[in-house]
mmCIF file of C-alpha atoms in Angstrom:
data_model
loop_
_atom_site.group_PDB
_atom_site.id
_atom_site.type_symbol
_atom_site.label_atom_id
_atom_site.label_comp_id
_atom_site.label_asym_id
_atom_site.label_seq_id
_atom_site.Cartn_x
_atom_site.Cartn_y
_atom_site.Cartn_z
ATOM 1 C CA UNK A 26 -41.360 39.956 54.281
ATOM 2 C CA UNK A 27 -42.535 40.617 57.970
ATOM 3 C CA UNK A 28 -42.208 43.927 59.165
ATOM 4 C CA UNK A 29 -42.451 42.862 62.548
ATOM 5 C CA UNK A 30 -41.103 39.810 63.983
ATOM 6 C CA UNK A 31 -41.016 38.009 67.286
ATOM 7 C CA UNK A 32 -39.536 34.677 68.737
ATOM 8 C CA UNK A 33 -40.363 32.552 70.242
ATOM 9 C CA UNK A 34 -44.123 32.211 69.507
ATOM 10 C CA UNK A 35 -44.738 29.821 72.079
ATOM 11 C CA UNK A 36 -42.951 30.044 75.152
ATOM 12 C CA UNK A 37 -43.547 27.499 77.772
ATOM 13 C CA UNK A 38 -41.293 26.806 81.047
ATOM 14 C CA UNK A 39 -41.350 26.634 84.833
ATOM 15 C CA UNK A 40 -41.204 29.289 87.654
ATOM 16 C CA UNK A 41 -38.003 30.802 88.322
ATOM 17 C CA UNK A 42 -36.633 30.542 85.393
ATOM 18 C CA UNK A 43 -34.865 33.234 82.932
ATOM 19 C CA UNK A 44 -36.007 33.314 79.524
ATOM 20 C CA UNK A 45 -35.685 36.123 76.647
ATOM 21 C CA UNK A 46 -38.060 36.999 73.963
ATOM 22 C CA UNK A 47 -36.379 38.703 70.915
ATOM 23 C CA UNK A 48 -37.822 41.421 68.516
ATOM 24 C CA UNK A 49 -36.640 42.788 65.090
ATOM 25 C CA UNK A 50 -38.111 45.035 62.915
ATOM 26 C CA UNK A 51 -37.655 45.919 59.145
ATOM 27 C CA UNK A 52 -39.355 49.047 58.692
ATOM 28 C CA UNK A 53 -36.731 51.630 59.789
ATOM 29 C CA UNK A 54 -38.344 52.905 62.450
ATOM 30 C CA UNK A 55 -36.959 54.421 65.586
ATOM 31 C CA UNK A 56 -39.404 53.723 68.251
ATOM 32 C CA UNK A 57 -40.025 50.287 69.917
ATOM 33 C CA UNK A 58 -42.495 48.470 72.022
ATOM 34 C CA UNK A 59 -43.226 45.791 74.387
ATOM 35 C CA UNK A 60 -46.641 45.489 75.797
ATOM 36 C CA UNK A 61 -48.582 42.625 77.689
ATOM 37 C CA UNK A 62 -52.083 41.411 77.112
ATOM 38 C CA UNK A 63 -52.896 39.525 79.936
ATOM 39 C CA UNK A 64 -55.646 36.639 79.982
ATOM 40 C CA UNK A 65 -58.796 39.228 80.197
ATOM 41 C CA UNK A 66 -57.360 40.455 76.573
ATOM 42 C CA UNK A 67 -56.090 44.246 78.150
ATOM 43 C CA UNK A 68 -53.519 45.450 76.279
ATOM 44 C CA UNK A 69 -50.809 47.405 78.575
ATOM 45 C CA UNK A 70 -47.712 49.184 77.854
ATOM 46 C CA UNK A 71 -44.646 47.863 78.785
ATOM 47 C CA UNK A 72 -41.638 49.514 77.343
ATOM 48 C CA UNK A 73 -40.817 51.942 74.860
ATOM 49 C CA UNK A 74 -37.269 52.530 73.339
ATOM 50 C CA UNK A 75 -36.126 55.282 70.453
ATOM 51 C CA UNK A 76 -33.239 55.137 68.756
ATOM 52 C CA UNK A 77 -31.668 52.213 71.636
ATOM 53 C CA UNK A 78 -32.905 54.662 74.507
ATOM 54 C CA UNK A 79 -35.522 53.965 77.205
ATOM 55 C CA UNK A 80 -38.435 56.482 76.848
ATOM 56 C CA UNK A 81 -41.067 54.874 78.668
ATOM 57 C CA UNK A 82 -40.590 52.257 81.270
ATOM 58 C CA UNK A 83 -44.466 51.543 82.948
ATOM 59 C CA UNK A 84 -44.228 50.167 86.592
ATOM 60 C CA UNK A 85 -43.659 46.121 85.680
ATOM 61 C CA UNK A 86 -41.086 44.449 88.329
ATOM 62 C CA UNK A 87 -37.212 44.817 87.926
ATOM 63 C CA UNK A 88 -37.043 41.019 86.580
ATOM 64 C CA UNK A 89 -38.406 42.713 83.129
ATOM 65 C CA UNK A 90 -35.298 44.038 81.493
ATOM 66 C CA UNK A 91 -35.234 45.150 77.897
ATOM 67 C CA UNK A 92 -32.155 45.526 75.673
ATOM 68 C CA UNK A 93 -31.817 47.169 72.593
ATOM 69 C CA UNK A 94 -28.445 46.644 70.411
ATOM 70 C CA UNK A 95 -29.594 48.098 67.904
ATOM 71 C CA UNK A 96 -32.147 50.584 66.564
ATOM 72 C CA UNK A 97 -34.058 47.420 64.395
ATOM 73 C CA UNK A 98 -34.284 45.210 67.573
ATOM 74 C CA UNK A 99 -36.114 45.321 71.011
ATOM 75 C CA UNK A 100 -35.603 42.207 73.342
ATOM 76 C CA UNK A 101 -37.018 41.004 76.779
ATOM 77 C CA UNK A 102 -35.376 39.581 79.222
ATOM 78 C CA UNK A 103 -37.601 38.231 82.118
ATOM 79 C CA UNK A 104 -35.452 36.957 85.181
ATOM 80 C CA UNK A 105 -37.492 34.564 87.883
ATOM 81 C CA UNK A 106 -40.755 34.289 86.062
ATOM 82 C CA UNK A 107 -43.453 34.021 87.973
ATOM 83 C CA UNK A 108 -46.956 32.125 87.089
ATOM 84 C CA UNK A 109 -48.493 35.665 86.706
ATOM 85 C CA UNK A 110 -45.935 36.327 83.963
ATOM 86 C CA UNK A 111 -47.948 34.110 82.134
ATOM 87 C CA UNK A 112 -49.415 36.335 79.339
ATOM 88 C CA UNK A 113 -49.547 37.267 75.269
ATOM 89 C CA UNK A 114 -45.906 39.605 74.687
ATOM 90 C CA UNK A 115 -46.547 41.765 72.099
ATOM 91 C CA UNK A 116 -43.377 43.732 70.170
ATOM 92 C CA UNK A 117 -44.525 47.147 68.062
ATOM 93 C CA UNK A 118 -43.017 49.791 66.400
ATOM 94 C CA UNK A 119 -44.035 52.985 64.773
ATOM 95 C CA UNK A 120 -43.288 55.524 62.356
ATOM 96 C CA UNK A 121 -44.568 59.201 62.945
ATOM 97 C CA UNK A 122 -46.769 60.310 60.757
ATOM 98 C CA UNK A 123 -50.034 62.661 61.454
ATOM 99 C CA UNK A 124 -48.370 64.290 64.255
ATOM 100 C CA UNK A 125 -48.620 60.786 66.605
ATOM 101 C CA UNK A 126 -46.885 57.477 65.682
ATOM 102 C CA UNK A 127 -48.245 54.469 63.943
ATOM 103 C CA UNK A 128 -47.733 51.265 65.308
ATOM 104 C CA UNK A 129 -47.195 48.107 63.717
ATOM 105 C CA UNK A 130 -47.850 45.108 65.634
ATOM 106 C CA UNK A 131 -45.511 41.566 66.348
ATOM 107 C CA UNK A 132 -47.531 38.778 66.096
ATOM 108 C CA UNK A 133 -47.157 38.160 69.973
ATOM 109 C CA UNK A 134 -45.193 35.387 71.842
ATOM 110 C CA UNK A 135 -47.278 33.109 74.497
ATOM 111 C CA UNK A 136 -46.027 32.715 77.393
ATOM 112 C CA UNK A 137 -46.945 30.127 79.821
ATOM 113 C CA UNK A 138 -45.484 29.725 82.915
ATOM 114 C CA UNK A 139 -46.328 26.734 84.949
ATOM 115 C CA UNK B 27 -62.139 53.741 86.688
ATOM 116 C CA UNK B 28 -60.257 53.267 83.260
ATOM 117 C CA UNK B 29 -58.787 56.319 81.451
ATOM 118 C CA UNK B 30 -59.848 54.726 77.751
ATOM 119 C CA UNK B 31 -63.391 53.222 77.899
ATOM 120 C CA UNK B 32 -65.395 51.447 75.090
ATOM 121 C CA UNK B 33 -69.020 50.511 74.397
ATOM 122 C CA UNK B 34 -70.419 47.755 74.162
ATOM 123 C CA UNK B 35 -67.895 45.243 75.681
ATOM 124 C CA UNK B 36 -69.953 42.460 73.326
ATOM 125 C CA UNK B 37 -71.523 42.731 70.117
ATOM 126 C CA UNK B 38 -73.164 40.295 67.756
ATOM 127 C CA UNK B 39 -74.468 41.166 64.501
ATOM 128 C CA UNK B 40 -76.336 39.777 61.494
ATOM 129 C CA UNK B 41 -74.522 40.198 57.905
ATOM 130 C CA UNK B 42 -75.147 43.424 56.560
ATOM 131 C CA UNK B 43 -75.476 45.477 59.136
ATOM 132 C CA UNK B 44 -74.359 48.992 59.944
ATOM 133 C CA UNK B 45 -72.172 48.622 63.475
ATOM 134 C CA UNK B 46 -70.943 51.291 65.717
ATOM 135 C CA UNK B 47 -68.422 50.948 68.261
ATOM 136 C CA UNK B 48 -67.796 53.662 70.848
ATOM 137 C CA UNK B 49 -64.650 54.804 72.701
ATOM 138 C CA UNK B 50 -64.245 57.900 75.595
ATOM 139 C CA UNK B 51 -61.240 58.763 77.713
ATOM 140 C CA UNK B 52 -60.712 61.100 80.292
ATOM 141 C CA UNK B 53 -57.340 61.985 79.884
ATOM 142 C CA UNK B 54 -55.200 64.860 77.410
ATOM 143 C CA UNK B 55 -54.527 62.934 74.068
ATOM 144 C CA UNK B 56 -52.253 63.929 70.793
ATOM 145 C CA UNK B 57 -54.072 60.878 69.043
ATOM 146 C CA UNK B 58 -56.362 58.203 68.657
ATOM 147 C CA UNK B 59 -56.209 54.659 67.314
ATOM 148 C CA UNK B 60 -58.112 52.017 66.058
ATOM 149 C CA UNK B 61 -56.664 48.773 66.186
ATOM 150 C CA UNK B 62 -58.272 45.300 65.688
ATOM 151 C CA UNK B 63 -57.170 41.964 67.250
ATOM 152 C CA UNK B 64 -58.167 38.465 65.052
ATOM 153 C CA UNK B 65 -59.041 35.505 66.247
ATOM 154 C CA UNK B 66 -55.585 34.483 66.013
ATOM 155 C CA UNK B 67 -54.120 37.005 68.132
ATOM 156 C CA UNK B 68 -52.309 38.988 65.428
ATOM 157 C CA UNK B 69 -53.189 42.897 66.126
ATOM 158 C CA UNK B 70 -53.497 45.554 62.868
ATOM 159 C CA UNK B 71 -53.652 49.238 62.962
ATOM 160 C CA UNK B 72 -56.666 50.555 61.650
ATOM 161 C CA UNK B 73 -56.558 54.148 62.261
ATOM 162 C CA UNK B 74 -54.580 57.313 63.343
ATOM 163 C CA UNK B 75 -56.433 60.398 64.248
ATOM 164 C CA UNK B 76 -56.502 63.395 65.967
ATOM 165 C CA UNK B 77 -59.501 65.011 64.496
ATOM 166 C CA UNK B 78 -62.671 65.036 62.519
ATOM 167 C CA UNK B 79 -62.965 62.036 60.588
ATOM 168 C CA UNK B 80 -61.197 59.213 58.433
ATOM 169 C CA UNK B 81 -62.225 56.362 55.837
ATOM 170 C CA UNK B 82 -60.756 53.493 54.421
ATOM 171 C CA UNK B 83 -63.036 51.177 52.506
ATOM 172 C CA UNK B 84 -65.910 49.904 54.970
ATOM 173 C CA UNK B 85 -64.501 51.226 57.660
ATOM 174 C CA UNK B 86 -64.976 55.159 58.940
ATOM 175 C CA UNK B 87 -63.487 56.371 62.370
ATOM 176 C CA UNK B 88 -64.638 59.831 63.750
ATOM 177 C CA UNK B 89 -63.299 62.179 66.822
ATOM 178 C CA UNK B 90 -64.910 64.819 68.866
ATOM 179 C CA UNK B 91 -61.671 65.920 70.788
ATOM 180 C CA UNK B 92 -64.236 68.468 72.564
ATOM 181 C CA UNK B 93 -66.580 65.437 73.795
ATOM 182 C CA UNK B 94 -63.191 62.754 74.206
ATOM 183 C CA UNK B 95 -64.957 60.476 72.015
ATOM 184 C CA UNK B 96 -64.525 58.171 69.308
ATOM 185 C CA UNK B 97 -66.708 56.258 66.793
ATOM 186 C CA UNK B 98 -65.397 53.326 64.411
ATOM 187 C CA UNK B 99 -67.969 52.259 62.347
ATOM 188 C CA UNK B 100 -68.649 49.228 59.651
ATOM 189 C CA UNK B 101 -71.198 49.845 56.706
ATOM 190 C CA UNK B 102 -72.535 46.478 55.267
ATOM 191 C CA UNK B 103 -70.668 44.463 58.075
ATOM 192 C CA UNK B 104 -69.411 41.048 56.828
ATOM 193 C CA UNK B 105 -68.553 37.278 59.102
ATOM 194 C CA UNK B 106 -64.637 38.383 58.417
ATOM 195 C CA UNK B 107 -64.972 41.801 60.207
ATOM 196 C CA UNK B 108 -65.125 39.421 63.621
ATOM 197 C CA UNK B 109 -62.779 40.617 65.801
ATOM 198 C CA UNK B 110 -61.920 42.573 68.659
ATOM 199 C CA UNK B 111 -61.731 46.232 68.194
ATOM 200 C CA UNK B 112 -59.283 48.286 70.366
ATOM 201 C CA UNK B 113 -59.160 51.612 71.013
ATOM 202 C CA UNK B 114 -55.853 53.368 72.073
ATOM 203 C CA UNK B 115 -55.037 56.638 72.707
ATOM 204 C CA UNK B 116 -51.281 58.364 72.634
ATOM 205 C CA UNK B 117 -50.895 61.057 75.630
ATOM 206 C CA UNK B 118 -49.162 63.967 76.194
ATOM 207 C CA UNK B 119 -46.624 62.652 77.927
ATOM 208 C CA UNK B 120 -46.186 59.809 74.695
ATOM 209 C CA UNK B 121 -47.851 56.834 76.707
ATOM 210 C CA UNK B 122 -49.977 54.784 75.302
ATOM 211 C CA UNK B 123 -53.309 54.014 77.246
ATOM 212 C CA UNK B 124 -55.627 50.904 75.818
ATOM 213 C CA UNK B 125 -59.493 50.755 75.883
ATOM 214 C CA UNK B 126 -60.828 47.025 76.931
ATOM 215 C CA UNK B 127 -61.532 46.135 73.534
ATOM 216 C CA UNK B 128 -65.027 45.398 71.863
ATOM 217 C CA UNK B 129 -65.562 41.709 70.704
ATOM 218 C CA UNK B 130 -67.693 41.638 67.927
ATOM 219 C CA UNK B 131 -69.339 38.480 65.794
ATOM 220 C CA UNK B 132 -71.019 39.076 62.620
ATOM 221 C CA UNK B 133 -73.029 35.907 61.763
ATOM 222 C CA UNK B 134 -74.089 35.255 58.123
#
């Protein structure tokens, strides 16, 4: 079963357009993620959510959105992509333990924007 | 500059060999991880600390909160611990900051 899941896991489409990347998790954990890992490999934080509530929100432009229904699922909604958009999404999301929070990784969605 | 940095950006390695990868940062942390990125893409958590010292089989990841610094090392390195290593640390005010990430080949 995956603990983590993400879809699409390719993502291909043109500039301006408005496309969503969905995460769910199976673990039980409150906290979720969405960072980018752009095409030098760094890793940066988007988004984090607990329990359907915005906790961190990193400076990334106002067409990012996220939207949590529910505590299990984290989605992204990018409005007017743009071809520097084009990057590896990655969904996490952790479970305290060891007084910080262990993250468990999506296997990423590509996105290319062309 | 970058608040998370890691040494050696590159690494290569023969079978066998003992590897060390290094990690400092400049800002207040509650913890440190380890994570490692595979060829594919897919990312795994290695380890969680926030002091002294942790082991799980090969592997062994040290802090010096005092010095901001961070080992992970590999005893007896094999071709499947290619990867790149990441080192991440949670702040105080619950951000996560990544390092650039250490490639590393280990050829048979």
């Amino acid at each position: 079963d995956t603990a983590v899941s993400q879809t699409p896991k390719y993502l291909v489409t043109q500039m301006g357009n408005d496309k969503s990347i969905k995460c769910e998790q199976n673990l039980g954990h409150d906290t979720m993620y969405w960072y980018k890992q752009d095409s030098k490999k760094f890793l940066k934080i988007m988004f984090s959510y607990n329990n359907k509530e915005l906790i961190i929100n990193e400076t990334v432009p106002n067409r990012f959105s996220p939207k949590s229904p529910d505590k299990a699922h984290l989605n992204l909604h990018i409005n007017s992509l743009e071809l520097g958009d084009s990057a590896v999404y990655f969904c996490a999301s952790s479970q305290y333990r060891d007084r910080s929070y262990e993250q468990y990784f999506g296997p990423g969605t590509r996105l290319t924007v062309t | 500059k970058n608040e998370v940095e890691q040494s050696p950006q590159n690494l290569t390695a023969q079978e066998g060999e003992f590897i060390t990868i290094n990690c400092s940062y400049s800002v207040g942390i509650s913890a440190l991880h380890w994570l490692q990125q595979h060829p594919g893409g897919g990312i795994v958590s290695l380890f969680m600390l926030s002091s002294g010292k942790k082991k799980h089989g090969r592997l062994i990841a040290t802090i010096n909160i005092q010095e901001k610094h961070s080992s992970l090392h590999i005893t007896a390195s094999h071709p499947r611990d290619s990867a790149v290593y990441i080192c991440a640390v949670r702040t105080y005010g619950q951000n996560f900051v990544f390092g650039p990430g250490t490639r590393l080949s280990v050829l048979p």
